[in-house]
Coordinates of C-alpha atoms and ligand atoms in Angstrom, one line a residue:
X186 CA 29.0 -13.6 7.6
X187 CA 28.8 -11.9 11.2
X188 CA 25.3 -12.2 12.4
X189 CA 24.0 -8.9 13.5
X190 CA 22.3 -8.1 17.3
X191 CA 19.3 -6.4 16.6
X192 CA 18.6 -3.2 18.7
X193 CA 15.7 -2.0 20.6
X194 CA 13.1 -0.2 18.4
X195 CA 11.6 3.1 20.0
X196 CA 8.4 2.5 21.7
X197 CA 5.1 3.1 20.6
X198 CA 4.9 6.5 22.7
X199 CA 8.4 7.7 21.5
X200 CA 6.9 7.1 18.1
X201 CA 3.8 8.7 18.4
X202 CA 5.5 11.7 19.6
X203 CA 6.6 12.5 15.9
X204 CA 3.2 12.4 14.5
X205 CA 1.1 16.0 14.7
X206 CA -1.8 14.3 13.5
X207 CA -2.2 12.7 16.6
X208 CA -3.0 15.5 18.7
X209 CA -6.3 15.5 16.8
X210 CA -9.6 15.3 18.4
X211 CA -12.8 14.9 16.8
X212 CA -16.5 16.1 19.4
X213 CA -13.5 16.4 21.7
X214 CA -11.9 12.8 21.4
X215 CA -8.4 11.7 20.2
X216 CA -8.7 10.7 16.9
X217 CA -7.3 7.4 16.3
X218 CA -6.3 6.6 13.0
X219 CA -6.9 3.1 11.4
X220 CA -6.8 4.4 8.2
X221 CA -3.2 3.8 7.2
X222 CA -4.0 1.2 4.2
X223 CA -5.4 4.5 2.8
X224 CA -2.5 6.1 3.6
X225 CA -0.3 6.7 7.0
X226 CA 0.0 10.0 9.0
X227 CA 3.3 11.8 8.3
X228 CA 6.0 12.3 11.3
X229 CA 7.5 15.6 11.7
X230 CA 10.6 15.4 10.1
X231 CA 8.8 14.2 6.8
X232 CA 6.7 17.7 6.5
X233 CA 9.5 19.8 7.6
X234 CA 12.0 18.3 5.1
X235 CA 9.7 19.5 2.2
X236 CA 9.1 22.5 3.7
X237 CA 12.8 23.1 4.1
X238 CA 13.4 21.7 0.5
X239 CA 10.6 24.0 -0.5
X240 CA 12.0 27.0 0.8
X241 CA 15.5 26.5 0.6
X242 CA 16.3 24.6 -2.7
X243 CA 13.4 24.7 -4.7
X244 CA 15.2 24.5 -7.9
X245 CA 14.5 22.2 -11.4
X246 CA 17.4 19.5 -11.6
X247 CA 20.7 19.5 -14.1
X248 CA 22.0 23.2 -13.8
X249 CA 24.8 24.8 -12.6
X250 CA 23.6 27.0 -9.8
X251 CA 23.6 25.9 -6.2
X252 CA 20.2 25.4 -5.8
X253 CA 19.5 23.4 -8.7
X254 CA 23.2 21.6 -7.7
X255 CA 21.1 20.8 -4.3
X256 CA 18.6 19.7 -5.7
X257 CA 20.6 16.9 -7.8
X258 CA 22.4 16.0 -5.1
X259 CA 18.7 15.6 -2.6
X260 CA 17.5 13.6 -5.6
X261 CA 20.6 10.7 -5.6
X262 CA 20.8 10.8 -1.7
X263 CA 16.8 10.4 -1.8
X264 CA 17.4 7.5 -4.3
X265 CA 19.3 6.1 -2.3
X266 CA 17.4 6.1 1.1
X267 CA 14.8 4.4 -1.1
X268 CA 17.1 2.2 -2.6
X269 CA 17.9 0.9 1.2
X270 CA 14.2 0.3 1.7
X271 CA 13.8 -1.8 -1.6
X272 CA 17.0 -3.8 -1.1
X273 CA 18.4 -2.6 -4.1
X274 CA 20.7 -0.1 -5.6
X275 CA 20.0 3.6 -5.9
X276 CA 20.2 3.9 -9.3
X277 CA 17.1 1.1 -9.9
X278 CA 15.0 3.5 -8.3
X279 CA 11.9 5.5 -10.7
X280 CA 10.3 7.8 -8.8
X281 CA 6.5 8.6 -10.0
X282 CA 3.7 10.7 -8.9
X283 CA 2.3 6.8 -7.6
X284 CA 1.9 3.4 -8.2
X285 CA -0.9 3.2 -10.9
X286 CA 0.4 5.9 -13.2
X287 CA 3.9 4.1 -12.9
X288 CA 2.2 1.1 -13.6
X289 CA 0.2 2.1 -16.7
X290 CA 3.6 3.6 -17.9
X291 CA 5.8 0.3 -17.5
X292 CA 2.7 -1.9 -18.8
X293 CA 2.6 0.7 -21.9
X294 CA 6.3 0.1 -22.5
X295 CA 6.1 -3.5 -22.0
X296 CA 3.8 -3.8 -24.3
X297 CA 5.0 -2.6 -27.1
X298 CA 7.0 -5.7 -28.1
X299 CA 3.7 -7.9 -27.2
X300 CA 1.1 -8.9 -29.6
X301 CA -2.3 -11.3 -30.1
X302 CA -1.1 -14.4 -28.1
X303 CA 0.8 -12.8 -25.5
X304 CA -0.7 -13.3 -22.5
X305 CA -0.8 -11.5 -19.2
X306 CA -1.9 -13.1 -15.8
X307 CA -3.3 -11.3 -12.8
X308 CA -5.4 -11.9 -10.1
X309 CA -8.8 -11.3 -8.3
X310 CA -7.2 -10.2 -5.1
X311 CA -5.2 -7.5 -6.7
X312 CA -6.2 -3.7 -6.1
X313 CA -7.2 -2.5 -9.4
X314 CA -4.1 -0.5 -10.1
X315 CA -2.3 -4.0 -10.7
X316 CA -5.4 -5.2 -12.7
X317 CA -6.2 -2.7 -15.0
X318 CA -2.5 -1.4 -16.9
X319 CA -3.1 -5.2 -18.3
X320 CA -6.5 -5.2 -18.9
X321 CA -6.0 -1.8 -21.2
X322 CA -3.2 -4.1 -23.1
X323 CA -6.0 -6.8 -24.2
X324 CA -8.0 -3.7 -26.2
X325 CA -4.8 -1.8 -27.2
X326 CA -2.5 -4.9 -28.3
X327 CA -5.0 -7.7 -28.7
X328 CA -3.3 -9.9 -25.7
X329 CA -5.1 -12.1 -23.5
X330 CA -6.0 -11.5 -19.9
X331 CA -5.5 -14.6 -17.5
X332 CA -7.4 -13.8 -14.1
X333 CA -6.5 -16.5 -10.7
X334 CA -9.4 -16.7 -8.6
X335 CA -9.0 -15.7 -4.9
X336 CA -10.5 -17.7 -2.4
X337 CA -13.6 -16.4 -0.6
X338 CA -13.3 -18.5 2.7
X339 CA -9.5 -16.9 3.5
X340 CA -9.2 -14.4 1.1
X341 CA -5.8 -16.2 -0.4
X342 CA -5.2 -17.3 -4.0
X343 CA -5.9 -19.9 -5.5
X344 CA -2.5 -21.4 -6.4
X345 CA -3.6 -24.9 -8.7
X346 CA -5.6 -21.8 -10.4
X347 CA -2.2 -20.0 -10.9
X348 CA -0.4 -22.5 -11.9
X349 CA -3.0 -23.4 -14.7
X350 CA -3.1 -19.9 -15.9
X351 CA 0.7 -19.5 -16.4
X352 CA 1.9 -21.3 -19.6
X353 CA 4.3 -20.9 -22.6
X354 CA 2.2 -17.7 -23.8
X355 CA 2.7 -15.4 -20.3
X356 CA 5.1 -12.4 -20.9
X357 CA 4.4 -11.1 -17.5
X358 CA 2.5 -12.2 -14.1
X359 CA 1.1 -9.5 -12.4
X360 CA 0.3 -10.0 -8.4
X361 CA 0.2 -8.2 -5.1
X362 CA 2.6 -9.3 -2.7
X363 CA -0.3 -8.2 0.0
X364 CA -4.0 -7.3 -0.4
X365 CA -5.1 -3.9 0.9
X366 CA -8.3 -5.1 1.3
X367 CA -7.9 -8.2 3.5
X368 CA -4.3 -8.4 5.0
X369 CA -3.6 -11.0 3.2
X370 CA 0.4 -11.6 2.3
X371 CA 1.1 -14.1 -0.3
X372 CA 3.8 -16.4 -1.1
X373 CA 6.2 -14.7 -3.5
X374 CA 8.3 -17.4 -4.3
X375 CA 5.1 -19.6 -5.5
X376 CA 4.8 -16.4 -7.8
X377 CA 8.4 -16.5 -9.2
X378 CA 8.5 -20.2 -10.0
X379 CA 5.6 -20.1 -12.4
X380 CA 7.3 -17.2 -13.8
X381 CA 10.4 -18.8 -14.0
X382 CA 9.5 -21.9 -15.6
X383 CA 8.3 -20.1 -18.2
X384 CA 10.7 -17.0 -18.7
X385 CA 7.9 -14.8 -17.6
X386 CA 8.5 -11.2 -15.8
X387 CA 6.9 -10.9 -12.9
X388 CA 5.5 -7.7 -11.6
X389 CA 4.9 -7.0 -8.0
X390 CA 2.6 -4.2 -6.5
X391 CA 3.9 -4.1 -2.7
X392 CA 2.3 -1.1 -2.0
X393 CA 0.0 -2.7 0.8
X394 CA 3.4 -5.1 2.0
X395 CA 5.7 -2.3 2.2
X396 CA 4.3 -0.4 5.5
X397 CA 4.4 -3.9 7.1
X398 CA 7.6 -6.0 5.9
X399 CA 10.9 -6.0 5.2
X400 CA 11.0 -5.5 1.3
X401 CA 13.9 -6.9 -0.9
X402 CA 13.1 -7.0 -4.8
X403 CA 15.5 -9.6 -5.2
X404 CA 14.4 -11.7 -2.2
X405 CA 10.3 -11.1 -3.2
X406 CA 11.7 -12.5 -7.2
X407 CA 10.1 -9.4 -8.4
X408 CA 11.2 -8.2 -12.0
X409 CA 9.6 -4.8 -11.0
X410 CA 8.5 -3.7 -8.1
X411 CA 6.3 -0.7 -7.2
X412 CA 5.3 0.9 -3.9
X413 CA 3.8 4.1 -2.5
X414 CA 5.7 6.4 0.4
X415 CA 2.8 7.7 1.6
X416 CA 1.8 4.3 2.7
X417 CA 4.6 4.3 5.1
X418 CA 5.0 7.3 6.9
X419 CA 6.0 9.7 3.7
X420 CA 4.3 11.7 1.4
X421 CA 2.0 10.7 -2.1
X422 CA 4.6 9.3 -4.0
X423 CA 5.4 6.3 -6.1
X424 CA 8.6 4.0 -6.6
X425 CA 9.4 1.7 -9.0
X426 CA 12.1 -0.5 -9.0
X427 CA 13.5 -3.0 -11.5
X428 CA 17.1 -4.7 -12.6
X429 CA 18.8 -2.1 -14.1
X430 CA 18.9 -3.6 -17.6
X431 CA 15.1 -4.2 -17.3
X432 CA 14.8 -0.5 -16.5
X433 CA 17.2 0.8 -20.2
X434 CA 15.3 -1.9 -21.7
X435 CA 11.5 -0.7 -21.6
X436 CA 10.2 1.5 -24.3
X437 CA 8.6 3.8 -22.5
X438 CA 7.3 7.1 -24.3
X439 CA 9.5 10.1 -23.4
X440 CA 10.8 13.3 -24.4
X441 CA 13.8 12.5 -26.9
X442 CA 15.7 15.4 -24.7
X443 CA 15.0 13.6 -21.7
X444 CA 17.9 11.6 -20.2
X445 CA 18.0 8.4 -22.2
X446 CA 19.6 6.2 -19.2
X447 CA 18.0 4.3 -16.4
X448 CA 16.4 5.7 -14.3
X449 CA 15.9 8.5 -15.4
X450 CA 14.4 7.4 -18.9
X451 CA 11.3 5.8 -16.6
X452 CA 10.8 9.6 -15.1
X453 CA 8.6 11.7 -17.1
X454 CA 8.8 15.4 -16.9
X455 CA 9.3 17.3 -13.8
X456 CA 8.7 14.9 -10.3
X457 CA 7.8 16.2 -7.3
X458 CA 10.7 17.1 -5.7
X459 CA 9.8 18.1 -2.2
X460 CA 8.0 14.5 -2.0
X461 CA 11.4 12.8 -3.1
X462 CA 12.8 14.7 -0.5
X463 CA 9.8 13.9 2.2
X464 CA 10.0 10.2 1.1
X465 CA 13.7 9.6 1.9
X466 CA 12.6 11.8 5.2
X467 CA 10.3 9.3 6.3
X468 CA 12.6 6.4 5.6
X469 CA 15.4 7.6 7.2
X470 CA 13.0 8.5 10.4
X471 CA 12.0 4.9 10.2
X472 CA 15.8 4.0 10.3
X473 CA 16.5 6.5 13.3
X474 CA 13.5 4.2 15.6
X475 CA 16.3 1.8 16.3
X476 CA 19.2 4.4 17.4
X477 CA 21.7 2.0 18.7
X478 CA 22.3 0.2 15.3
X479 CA 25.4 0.8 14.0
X480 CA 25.5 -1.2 10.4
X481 CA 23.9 1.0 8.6
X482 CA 20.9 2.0 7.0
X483 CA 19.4 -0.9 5.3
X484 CA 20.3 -3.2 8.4
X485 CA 18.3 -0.8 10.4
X486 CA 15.3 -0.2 8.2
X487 CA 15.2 -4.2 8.2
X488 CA 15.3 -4.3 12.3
X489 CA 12.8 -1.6 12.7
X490 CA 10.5 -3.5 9.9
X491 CA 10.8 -6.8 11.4
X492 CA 9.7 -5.2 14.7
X493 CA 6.9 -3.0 13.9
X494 CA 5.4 -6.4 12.0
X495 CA 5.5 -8.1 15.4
X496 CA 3.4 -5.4 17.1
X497 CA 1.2 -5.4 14.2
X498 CA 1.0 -9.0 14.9
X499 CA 0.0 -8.4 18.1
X500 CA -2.6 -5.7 17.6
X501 CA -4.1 -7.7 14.8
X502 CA -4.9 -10.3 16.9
X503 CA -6.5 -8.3 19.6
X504 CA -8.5 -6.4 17.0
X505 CA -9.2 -9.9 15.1
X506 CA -10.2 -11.7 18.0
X507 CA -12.7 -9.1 19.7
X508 CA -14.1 -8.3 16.3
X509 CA -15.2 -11.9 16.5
X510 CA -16.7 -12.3 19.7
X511 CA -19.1 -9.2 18.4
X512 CA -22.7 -10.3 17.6
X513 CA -22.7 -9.9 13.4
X514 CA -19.4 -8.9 12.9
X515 CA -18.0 -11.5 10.1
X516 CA -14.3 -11.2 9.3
X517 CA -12.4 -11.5 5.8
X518 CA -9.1 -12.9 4.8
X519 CA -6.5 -15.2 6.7
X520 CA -7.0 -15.1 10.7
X521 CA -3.7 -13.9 12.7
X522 CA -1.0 -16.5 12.5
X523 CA -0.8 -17.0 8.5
X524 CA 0.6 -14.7 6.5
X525 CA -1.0 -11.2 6.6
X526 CA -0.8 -7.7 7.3
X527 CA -2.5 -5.8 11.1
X528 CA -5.0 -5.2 8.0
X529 CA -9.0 -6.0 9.0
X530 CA -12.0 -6.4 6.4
X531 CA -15.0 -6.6 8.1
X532 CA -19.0 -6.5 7.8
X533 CA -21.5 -5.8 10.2
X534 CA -25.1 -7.3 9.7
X535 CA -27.6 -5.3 9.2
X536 CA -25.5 -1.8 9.0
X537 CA -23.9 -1.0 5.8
X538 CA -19.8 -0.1 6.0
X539 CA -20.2 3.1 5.2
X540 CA -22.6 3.5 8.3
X541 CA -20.3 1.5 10.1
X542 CA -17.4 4.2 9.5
X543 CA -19.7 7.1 10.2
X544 CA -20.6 5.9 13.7
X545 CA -16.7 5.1 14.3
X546 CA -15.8 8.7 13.2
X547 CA -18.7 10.2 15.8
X548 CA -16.1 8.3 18.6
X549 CA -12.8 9.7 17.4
X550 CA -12.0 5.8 15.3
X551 CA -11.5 6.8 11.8
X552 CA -11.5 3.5 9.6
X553 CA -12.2 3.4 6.2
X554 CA -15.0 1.8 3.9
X555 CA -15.7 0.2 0.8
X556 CA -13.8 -1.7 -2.0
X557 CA -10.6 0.1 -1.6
X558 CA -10.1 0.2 -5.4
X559 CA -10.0 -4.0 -4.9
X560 CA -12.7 -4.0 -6.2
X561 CA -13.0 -7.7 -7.9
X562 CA -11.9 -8.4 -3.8
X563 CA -15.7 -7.2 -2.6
X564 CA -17.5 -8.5 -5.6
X565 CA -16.3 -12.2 -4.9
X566 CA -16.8 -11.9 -1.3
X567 CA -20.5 -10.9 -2.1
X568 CA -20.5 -8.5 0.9
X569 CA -23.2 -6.3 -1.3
X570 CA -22.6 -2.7 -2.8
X571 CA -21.1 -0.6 0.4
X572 CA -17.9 -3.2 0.3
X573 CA -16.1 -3.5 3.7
X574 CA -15.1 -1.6 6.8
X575 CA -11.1 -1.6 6.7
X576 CA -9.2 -1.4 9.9
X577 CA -5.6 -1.4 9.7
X578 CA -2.8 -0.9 12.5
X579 CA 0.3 1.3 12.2
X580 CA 3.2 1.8 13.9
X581 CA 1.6 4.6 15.6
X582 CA -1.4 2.3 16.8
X583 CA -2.1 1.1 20.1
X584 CA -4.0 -2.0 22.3
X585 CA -6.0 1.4 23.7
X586 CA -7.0 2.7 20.5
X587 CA -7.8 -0.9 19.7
X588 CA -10.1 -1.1 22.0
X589 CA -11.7 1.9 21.7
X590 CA -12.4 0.5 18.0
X591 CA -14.1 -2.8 19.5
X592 CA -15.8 -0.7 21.9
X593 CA -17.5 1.1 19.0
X594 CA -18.5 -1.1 16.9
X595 CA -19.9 -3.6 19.9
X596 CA -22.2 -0.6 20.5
X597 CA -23.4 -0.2 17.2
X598 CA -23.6 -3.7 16.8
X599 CA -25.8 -3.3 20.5
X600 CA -28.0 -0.7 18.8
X601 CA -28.3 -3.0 15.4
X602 CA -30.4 -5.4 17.6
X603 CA -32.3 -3.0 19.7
X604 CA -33.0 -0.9 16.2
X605 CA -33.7 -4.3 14.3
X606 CA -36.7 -5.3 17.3
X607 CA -38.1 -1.6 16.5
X608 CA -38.2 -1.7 12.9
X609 CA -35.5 -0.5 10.6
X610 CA -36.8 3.4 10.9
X611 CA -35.3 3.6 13.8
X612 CA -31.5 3.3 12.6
X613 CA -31.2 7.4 12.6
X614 CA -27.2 6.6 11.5
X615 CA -27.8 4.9 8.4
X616 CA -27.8 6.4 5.1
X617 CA -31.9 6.1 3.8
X618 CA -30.7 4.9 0.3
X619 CA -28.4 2.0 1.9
X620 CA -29.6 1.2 5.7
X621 CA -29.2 -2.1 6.9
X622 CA -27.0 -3.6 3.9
X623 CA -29.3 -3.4 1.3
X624 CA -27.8 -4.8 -1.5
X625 CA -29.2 -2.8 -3.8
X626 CA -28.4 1.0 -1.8
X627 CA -26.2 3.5 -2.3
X628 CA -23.7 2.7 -5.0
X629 CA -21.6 5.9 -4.5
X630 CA -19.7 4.6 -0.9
X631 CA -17.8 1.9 -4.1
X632 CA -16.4 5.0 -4.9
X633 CA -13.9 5.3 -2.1
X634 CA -10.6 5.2 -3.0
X635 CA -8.1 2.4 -2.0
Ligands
LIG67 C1 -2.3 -2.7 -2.8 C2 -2.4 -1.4 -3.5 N1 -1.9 -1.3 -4.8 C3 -2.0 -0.1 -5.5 C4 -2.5 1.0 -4.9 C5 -2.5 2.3 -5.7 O1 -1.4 3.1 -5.3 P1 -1.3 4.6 -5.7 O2 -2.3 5.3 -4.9 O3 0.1 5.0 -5.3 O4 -1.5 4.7 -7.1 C6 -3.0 1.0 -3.6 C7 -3.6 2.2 -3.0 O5 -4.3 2.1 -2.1 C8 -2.9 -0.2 -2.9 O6 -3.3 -0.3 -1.6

């Protein structure tokens, strides 16, 4: 095998050129977005290929007029695209409107061969979307729910847990390969050997890894494999991805007029095609940030990966590190140099998240708040009802915007302590039903999505 020279990948400006949501300003200010575990901005070419699909080919698939004839063929090359993102072929590619209602479908059709005594094992760290498709089984088929504790001092899993909840009974493990809440990326191929050594299927949710890794099904041992676009640079959008047997084999419901082949068996009713079309758009504009590679797509997408996890490196140890150094700030999950996503779960003491965010947004620093839908995450951690502040770098982010983030939350964490010596009246930010982290405030800032 030839070893390949990896390219340069287009610099942060090039890339940010591409984004219109970046010419934002909020009170005047550039907005910068450190919201993308939520759900990235969207380059130009992703918008105008739906609007161009949209205009030009709108059509429903299978007939024989050119625009429906478009359409098929936008679909395949769009499986494809995504195929070279997964590491796998096009045709193990299930497009969905996301990643839970793919999930509850699989977990549906799974489940209809399972039965009292089958067990399922998931874990605390996992965003709810991987949690509760299972958890439905244990009321609708009688199976039993195996949960692996996560850690609390470094937000990982606890692996002797794992290994004890995985025995003879598990059909299927159940596990993130990276928490959205806490960065945290974990070791895959601990994952597949318990499911291996007992002929188990093991079901990743890489919706939180995807924006920041290489993916490869095969390489990860997933069974099946799901992921979001619009967590990297495309529009809201799910993908699922399994062995191609796997895919014919699961019984999920469908229209008996349906195509009764993978993939399209997994595909219920009409998808949104303008997001197919968007999705491959914003992984083939991934794939065009390293121009001078010739071998293809999926050796391009993996060079442009590897690199934009490197500057999220980077950036997550800036952020990380001055986070730290600021009076009350404490810090969640694995520090920069294990395994983890530019991801940040943080606390301020004294302020509540969602204060925390609100005071960010007045600078132009949009970072989101709460439990993120991970929600078992926050409840072990015992931050207290308003969850986390969530930070997370991009490929569009930069050391300034960085700053300006630790700039902003050192001055709220500066008014904290001037506000705490006059009495905690005097916090005109906070929310009055949840000022300074009362555990028993505001309940409705849990119910902020992912
Ligand atoms: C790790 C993780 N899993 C699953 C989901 C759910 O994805 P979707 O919104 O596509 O259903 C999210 C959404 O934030 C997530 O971050």
């Amino acid at each position: 095998m030839t070893s390949v020279t990896p390219q340069p990948v287009r610099s942060v400006d090039e890339i940010r050129a591409a984004f219109p949501a970046l010419a934002r300003t909020h009170h005047g200010i550039p907005v910068a977005f450190f919201d993308g575990p939520g759900g990235t901005q969207v380059p130009r070419p992703v918008a105008e290929a739906m609007v161009d699909y949209l205009y030009h080919h709108n059509a429903n698939t299978h007939w024989e007029y050119p625009t429906s004839r478009e359409t098929d063929a936008m679909l395949l090359a769009a499986r494809e695209s995504c195929g070279d993102f997964l590491g796998v072929p096009a045709d193990e590619i299930v497009f969905g409107p996301n990643m839970t209602t793919l999930s509850f479908h699989v977990a549906r059709g799974l489940s209809r061969a399972w039965g009292p005594g089958d067990e399922v094992v998931v874990t605390e760290l996992d965003h709810h979307a991987n949690v509760a498709p299972w958890h439905t089984l244990v009321q609708e088929r009688g199976i039993t729910l195996r949960t692996v504790a996560m850690r609390p001092s470094d937000g990982t899993l606890d692996w002797g847990a794992f290994a004890s909840a995985v025995g003879a009974r598990t059909k299927l493990i159940a596990v993130g390969a990276a928490s959205n809440a806490l960065g945290t990326i974990n070791d895959m191929s601990r994952a597949r050997s318990l499911a291996t050594a007992v002929d188990a299927l093991l079901f990743v949710d890489a919706v939180h890894f995807a924006p920041h890794a290489i993916v490869e099904r095969d390489t990860l041992g997933a069974d099946l494999l799901v992921c979001s676009p619009y967590k990297f640079y495309g529009p809201h959008l799910g993908i699922l991805t399994g062995r191609r047997a796997l895919l014919e084999e699961i019984d999920v419901p469908r229209l008996e007029p349906a195509p009764p082949y993978a993939p399209d068996r997994l595909e219920t009713g009409t998808q949104s095609h303008e997001s197919i079309v968007g999705a491959q758009a914003g992984i083939d504009w991934l794939a065009s940030l390293v121009p001078a590679c010739r071998e293809g797509r999926r050796e391009a997408l993996c060079q442009v990966q590897k690199e934009l996890h490197r500057r999220g490196e980077i950036l997550l140890d800036q952020l990380w590190t001055g986070l730290d150094a600021i009076p009350g700030i404490h810090l969640y999950g694995p520090p920069p140099g294990h395994p983890r996503t530019p991801t940040a779960g943080f606390v301020l003491d004294g302020v509540t998240a969602e204060s925390v965010s609100d005071q960010l947004a007045e600078k132009g620093v949009f970072v989101s708040h709460g439990d993120f839908y991970a929600a078992t995450v926050i409840e072990r951690l015992g931050v207290g009802p308003s969850g986390l502040v969530r930070a997370g770098c991009a490929c569009y982010t930069t050391a300034e915007e960085v700053t300006r983030l630790l700039d902003g939350v050192s001055a709220i964490s500066q008014r904290r302590s001037s506000t705490q010596a006059l009495g905690p009246k005097a916090d005109s930010h906070s929310h009055p039903a949840n000022t300074l982290g009362d555990p028993t405030g505001d309940q409705s800032s849990l119910q902020q999505p992912r």
